Coordinates of C-alpha atoms in Angstrom, one line a residue:
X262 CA 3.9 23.7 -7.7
X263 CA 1.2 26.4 -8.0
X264 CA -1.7 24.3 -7.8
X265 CA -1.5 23.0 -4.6
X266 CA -0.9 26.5 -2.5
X267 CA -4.3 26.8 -1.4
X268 CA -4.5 23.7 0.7
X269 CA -5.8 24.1 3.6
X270 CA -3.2 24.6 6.6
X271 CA -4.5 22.0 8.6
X272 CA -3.1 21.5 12.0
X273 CA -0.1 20.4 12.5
X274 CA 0.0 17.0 14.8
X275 CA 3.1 15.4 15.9
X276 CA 3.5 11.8 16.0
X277 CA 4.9 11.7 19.7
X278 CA 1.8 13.7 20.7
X279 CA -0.4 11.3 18.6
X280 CA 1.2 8.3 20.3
X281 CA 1.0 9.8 23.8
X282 CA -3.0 9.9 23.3
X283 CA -2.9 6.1 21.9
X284 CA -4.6 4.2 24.3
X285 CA -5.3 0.8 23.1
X286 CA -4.3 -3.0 24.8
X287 CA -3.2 -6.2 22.6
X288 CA -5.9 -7.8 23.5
X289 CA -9.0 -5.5 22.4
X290 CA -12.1 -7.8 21.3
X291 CA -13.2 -7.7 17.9
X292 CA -15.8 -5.4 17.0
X293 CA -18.9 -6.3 14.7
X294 CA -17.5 -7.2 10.9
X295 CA -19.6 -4.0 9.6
X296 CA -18.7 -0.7 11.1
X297 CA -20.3 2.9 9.7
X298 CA -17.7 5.4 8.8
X299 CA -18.4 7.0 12.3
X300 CA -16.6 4.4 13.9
X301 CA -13.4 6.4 13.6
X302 CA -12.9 9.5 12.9
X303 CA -10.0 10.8 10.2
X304 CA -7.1 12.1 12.1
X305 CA -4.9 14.8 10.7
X306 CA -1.7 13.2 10.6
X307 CA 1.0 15.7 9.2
X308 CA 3.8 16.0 10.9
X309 CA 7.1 17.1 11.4
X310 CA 9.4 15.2 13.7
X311 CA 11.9 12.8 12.2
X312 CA 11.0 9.8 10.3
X313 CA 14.0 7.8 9.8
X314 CA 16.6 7.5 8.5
X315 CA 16.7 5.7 6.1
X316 CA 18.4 2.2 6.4
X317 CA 19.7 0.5 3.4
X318 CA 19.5 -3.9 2.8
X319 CA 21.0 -6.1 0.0
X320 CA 17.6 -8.2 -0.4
X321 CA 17.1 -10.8 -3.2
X322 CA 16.9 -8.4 -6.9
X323 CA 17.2 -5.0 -4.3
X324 CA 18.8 -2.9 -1.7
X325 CA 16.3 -1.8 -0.2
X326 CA 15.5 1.2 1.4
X327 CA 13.7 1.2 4.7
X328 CA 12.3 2.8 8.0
X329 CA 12.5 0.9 11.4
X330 CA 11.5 2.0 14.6
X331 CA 10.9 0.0 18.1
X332 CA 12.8 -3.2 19.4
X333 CA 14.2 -5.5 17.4
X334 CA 13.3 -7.7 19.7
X335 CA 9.2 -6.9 19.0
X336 CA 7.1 -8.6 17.1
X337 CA 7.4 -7.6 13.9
X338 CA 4.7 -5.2 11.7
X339 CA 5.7 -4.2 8.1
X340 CA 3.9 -1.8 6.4
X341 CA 3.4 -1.2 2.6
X342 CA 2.5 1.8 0.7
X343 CA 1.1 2.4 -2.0
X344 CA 1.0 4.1 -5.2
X345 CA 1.4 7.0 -6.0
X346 CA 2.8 7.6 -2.3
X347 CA 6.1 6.5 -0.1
X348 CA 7.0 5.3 3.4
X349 CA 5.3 8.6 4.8
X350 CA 2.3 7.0 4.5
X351 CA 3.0 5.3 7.9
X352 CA 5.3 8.9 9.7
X353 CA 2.7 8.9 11.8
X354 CA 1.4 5.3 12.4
X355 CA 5.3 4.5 13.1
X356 CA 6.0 5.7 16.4
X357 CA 2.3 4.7 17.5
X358 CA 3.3 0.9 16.9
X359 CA 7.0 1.3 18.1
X360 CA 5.2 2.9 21.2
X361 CA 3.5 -0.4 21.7
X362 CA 6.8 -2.5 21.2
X363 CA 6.5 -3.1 17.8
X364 CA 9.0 -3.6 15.3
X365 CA 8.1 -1.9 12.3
X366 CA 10.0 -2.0 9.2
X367 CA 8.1 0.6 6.3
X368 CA 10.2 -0.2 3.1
X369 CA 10.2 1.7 -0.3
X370 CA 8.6 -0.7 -2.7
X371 CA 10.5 -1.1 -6.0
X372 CA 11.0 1.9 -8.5
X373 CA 10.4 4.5 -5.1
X374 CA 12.7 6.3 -2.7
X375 CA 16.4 4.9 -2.2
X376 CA 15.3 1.3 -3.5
X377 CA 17.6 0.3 -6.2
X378 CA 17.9 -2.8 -8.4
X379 CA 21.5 -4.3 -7.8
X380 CA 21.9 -5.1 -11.3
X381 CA 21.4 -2.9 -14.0
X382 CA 20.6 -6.1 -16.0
X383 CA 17.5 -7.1 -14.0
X384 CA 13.9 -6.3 -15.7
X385 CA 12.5 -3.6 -14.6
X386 CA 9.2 -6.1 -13.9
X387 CA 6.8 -5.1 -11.9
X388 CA 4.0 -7.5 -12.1
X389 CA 2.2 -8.5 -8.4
X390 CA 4.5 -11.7 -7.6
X391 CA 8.0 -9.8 -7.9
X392 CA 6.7 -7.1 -5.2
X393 CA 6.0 -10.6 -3.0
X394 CA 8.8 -11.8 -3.6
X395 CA 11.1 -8.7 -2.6
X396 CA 8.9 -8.5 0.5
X397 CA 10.1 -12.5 1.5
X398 CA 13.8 -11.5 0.6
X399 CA 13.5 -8.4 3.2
X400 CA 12.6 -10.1 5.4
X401 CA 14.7 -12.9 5.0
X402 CA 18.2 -10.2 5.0
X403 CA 16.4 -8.8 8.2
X404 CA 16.1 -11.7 9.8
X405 CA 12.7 -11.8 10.4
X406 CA 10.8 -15.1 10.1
X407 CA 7.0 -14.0 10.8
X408 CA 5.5 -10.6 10.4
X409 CA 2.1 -8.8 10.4
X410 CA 2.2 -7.3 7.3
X411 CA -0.2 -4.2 6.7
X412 CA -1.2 -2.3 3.8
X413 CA -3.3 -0.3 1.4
X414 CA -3.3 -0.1 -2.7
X415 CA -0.2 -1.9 -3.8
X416 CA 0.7 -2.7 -0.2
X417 CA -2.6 -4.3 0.0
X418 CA -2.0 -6.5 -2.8
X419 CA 1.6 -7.7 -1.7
X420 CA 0.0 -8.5 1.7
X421 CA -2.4 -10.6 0.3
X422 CA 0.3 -12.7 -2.1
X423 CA 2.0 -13.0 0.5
X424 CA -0.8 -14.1 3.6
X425 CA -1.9 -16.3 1.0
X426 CA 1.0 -18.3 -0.6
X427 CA 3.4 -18.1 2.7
X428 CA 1.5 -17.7 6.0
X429 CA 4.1 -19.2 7.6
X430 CA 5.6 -16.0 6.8
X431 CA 2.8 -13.8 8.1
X432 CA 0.8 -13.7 11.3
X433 CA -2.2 -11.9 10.9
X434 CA -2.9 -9.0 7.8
X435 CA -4.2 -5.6 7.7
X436 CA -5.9 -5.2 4.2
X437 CA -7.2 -2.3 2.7
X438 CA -10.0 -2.7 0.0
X439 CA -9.6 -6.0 1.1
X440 CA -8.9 -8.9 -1.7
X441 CA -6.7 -7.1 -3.9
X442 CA -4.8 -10.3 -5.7
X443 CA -4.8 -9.8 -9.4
X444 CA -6.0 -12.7 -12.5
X445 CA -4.6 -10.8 -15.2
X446 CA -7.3 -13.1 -17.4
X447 CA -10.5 -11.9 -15.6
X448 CA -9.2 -8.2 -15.4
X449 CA -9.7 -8.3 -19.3
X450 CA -13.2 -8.0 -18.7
X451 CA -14.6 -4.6 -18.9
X452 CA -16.3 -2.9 -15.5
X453 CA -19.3 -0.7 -15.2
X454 CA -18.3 2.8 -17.4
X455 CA -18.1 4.9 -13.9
X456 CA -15.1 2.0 -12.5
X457 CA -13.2 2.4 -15.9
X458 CA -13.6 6.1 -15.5
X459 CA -11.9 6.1 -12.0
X460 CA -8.9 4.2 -13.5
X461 CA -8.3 6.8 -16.4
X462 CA -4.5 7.2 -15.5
X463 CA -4.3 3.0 -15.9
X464 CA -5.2 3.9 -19.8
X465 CA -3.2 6.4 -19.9
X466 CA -0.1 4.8 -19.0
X467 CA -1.3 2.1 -21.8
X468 CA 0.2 4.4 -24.1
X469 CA 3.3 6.0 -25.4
X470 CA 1.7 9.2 -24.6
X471 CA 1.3 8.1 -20.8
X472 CA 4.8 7.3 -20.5
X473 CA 5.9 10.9 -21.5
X474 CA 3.1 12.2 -19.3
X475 CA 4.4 10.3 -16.3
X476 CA 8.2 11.1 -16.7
X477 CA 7.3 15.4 -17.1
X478 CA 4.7 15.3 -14.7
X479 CA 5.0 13.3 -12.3
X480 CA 4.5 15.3 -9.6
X481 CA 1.5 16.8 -11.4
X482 CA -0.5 13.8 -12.2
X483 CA 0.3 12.3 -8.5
X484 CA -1.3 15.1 -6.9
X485 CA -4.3 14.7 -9.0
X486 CA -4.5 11.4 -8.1
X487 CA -4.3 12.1 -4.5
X488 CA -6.7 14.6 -4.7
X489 CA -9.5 12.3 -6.3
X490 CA -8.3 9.7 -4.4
X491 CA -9.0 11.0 -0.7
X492 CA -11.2 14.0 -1.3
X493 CA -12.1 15.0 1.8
X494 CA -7.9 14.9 3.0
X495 CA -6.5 18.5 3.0
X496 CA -3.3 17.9 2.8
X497 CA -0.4 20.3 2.6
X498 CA 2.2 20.8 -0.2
X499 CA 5.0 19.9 2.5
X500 CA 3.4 16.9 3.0
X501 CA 2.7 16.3 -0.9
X502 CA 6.3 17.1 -1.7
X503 CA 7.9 14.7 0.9
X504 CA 6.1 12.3 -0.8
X505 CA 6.8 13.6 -4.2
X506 CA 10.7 13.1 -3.6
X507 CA 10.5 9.3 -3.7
X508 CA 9.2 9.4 -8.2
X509 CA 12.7 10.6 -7.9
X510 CA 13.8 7.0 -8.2
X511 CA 15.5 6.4 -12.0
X512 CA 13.4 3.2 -12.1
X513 CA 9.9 4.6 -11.2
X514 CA 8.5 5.7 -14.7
X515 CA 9.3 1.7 -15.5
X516 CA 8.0 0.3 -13.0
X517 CA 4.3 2.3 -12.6
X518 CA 3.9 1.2 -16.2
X519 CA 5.2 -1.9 -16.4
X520 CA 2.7 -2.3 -13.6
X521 CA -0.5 -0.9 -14.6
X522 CA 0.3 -2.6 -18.1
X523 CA 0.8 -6.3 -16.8
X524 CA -2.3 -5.9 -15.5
X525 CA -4.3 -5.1 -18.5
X526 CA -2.3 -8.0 -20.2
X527 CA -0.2 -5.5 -22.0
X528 CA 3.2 -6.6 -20.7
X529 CA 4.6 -10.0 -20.3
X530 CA 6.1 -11.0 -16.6
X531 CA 9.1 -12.9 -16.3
X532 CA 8.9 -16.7 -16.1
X533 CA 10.8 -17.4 -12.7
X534 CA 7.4 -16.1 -11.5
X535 CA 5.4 -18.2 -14.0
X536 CA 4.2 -20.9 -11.4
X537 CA 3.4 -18.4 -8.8
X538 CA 1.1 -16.4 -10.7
X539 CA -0.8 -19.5 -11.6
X540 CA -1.5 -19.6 -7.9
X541 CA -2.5 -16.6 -8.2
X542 CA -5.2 -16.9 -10.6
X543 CA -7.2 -19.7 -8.4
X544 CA -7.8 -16.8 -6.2
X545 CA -7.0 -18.2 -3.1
X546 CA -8.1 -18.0 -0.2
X547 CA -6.4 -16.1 2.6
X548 CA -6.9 -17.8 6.0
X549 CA -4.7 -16.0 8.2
X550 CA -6.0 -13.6 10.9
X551 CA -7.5 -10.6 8.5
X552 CA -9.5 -6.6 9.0
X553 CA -9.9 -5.4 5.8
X554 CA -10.2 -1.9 5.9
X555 CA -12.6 0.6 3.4
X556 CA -12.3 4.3 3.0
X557 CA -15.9 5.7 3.3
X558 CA -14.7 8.3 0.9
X559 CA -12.5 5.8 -1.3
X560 CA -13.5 5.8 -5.1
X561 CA -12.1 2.2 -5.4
X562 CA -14.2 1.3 -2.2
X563 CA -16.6 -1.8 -3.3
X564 CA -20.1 -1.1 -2.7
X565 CA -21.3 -3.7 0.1
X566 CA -18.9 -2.7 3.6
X567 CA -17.0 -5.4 2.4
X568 CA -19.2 -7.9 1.3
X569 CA -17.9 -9.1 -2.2
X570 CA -14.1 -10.1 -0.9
X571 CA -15.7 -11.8 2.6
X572 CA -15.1 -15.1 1.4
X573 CA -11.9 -14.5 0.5
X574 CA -10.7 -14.6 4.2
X575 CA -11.6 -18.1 5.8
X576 CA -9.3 -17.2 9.4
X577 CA -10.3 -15.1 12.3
X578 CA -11.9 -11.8 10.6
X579 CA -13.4 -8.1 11.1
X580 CA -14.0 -5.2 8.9
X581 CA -13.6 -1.5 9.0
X582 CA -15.0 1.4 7.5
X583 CA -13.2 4.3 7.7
X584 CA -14.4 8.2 7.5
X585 CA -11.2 8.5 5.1
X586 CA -10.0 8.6 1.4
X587 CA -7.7 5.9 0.1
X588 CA -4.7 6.5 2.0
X589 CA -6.3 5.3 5.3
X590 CA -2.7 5.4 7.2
X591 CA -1.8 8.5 6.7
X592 CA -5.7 10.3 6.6
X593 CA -6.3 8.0 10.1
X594 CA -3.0 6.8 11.7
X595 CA -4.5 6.3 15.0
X596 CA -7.4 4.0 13.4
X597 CA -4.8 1.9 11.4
X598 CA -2.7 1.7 13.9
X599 CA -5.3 0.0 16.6
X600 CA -6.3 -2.4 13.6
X601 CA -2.7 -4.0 13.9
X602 CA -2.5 -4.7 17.3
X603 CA -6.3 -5.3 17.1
X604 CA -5.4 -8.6 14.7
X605 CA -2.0 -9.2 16.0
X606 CA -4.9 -10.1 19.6
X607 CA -6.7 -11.9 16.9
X608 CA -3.5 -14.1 15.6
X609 CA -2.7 -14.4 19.8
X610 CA -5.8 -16.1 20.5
X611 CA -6.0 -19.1 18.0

């Protein structure tokens, strides 16, 4: 792709180098619930060592498609991505963790990567609760009973279901843009002109139109996205178009717009997840060990440094701004990586 050729050819950081400089203990105190974007700086995490492979699970609906790294025997961190990104998200928060004895498991979420529905007569649903749901059956097939689960963008949102309906089944969370749990009802309601304006691709994919626009370009509109999404992140195209091989996925047209549809109230979810969702829409409240994160440079960043979704979190709690975009993982591995053992040190000291 043309367009992205004159990216910046920033330099190149590997992730054993970046874990070599990770100094950080399990047992680091909580800073103040309101840190300035200078508190960390953005660390250029491209990379090119391994990052794999890819491991394959039956779980619930899916065989899943997965990253693990560290002991089996650690506690266990799984991380979510977002969209429009992958697992590469996390190449270089990985080995940082695993460095540290973690466990981490970095799945493909539904529709991306080598994540495949088991029946071809499954819907192709991708309202909130089903991504919450595939999370518990992974874990389940895995074997793990209690994890931290970290994310951003979608990931944040399927941490949240999932911290806040099951924290039996999660120790502490890492949460970008903090409370991210959807009531389709109240997301009817119309936000200030400059909001809607940031969501122009969710209108988009409202429409026949969108769904053509997102099977020819994919690639194309993701990069856009990324770019307005994190604009201060030069990224390269080899890092874009590592990325860009997971839309590859015959379900992932289907499942971006069954998403952004369900939550305009455009497409009906399935009824198995019916009494779930009604949780859902009390908002609950999430009391398990919690940092939100914010990208200083974020469009979808909430004015406040956090302040609107603080109630939100009743448990053990700090907040972080970060001098990144919206992919705070990859933009500042180092950062996001300290925030989970940071709040695992939380969950320890109840």
């Amino acid at each position: 792709m043309h367009s992205r050729r004159h990216f910046l050819g920033a330099s190149v950081a590997a992730a054993a180098a970046a874990a070599a400089q990770f100094g950080m203990a399990s047992g680091a105190q909580a800073q103040s619930e309101s840190e300035g974007p200078e508190a960390y700086s953005a660390v250029d995490p491209v990379t090119r060592t391994p990052f794999g492979p890819v491991k394959q699970i039956h779980a619930g609906d899916l065989n899943v498609g997965y990253v693990e790294a560290g002991p089996v025997s650690g506690q266990a961190v799984i991380l979510l991505h977002g969209w429009p990104y992958d697992i590469h998200s996390y190449v270089a928060v990985t080995p940082l963790l695993a460095a540290k004895g973690y466990r981490v498991v970095v799945p493909y979420l539904r529709g991306h990567g080598t994540t495949r529905f088991l029946s071809s007569k499954t819907p192709r649903n991708a309202q909130q609760s089903a991504f919450a749901v595939d999370i518990i059956a992974l874990m389940d097939a895995l074997g793990i009973d209690r994890a931290i689960l970290a994310g951003y963008d979608w990931g944040s949102r399927t941490g949240d279901i999932i911290a806040a309906l099951w924290p039996e089944r999660c120790k502490a969370l890492i949460s970008a843009t903090g409370y991210l749990i959807t009531n389709v009802e109240a997301n009817k309601k119309p936000s200030p002109p400059k909001n809607e304006w940031a969501w122009w691709y969710q209108y988009y994919f409202a429409t026949e139109r969108g769904v053509l626009g997102l099977e020819k370009y994919r690639n194309d509109l993701a990069e856009l996205v990324w770019r307005f999404n994190s604009p201060t992140w030069n990224f390269d195209e080899a890092t874009f178009d590592r990325t860009a091989a997971a839309f590859q996925n015959p379900d992932y047209v289907g499942i971006v717009i069954d998403n952004y549809r369900w939550r305009l109230g455009l497409a009906k979810g399935e009824r198995r997840y019916d009494a779930i969702e009604k949780r859902l829409a009390a908002a609950p409240v999430i009391e398990v060990p919690t940092i939100t994160m914010d990208g200083a440079h974020d469009p979808f960043t909430p004015p406040g440094n956090g302040s609107i979704y603080r109630k939100k979190f009743t448990g053990k709690y700090a907040h972080r701004t970060l001098n990144t975009g919206h992919n705070l993982p990859q933009e500042a591995p180092q950062a996001f990586a300290e925030a989970v053992v940071e709040v695992d040190g939380f969950a320890s000291r109840r």
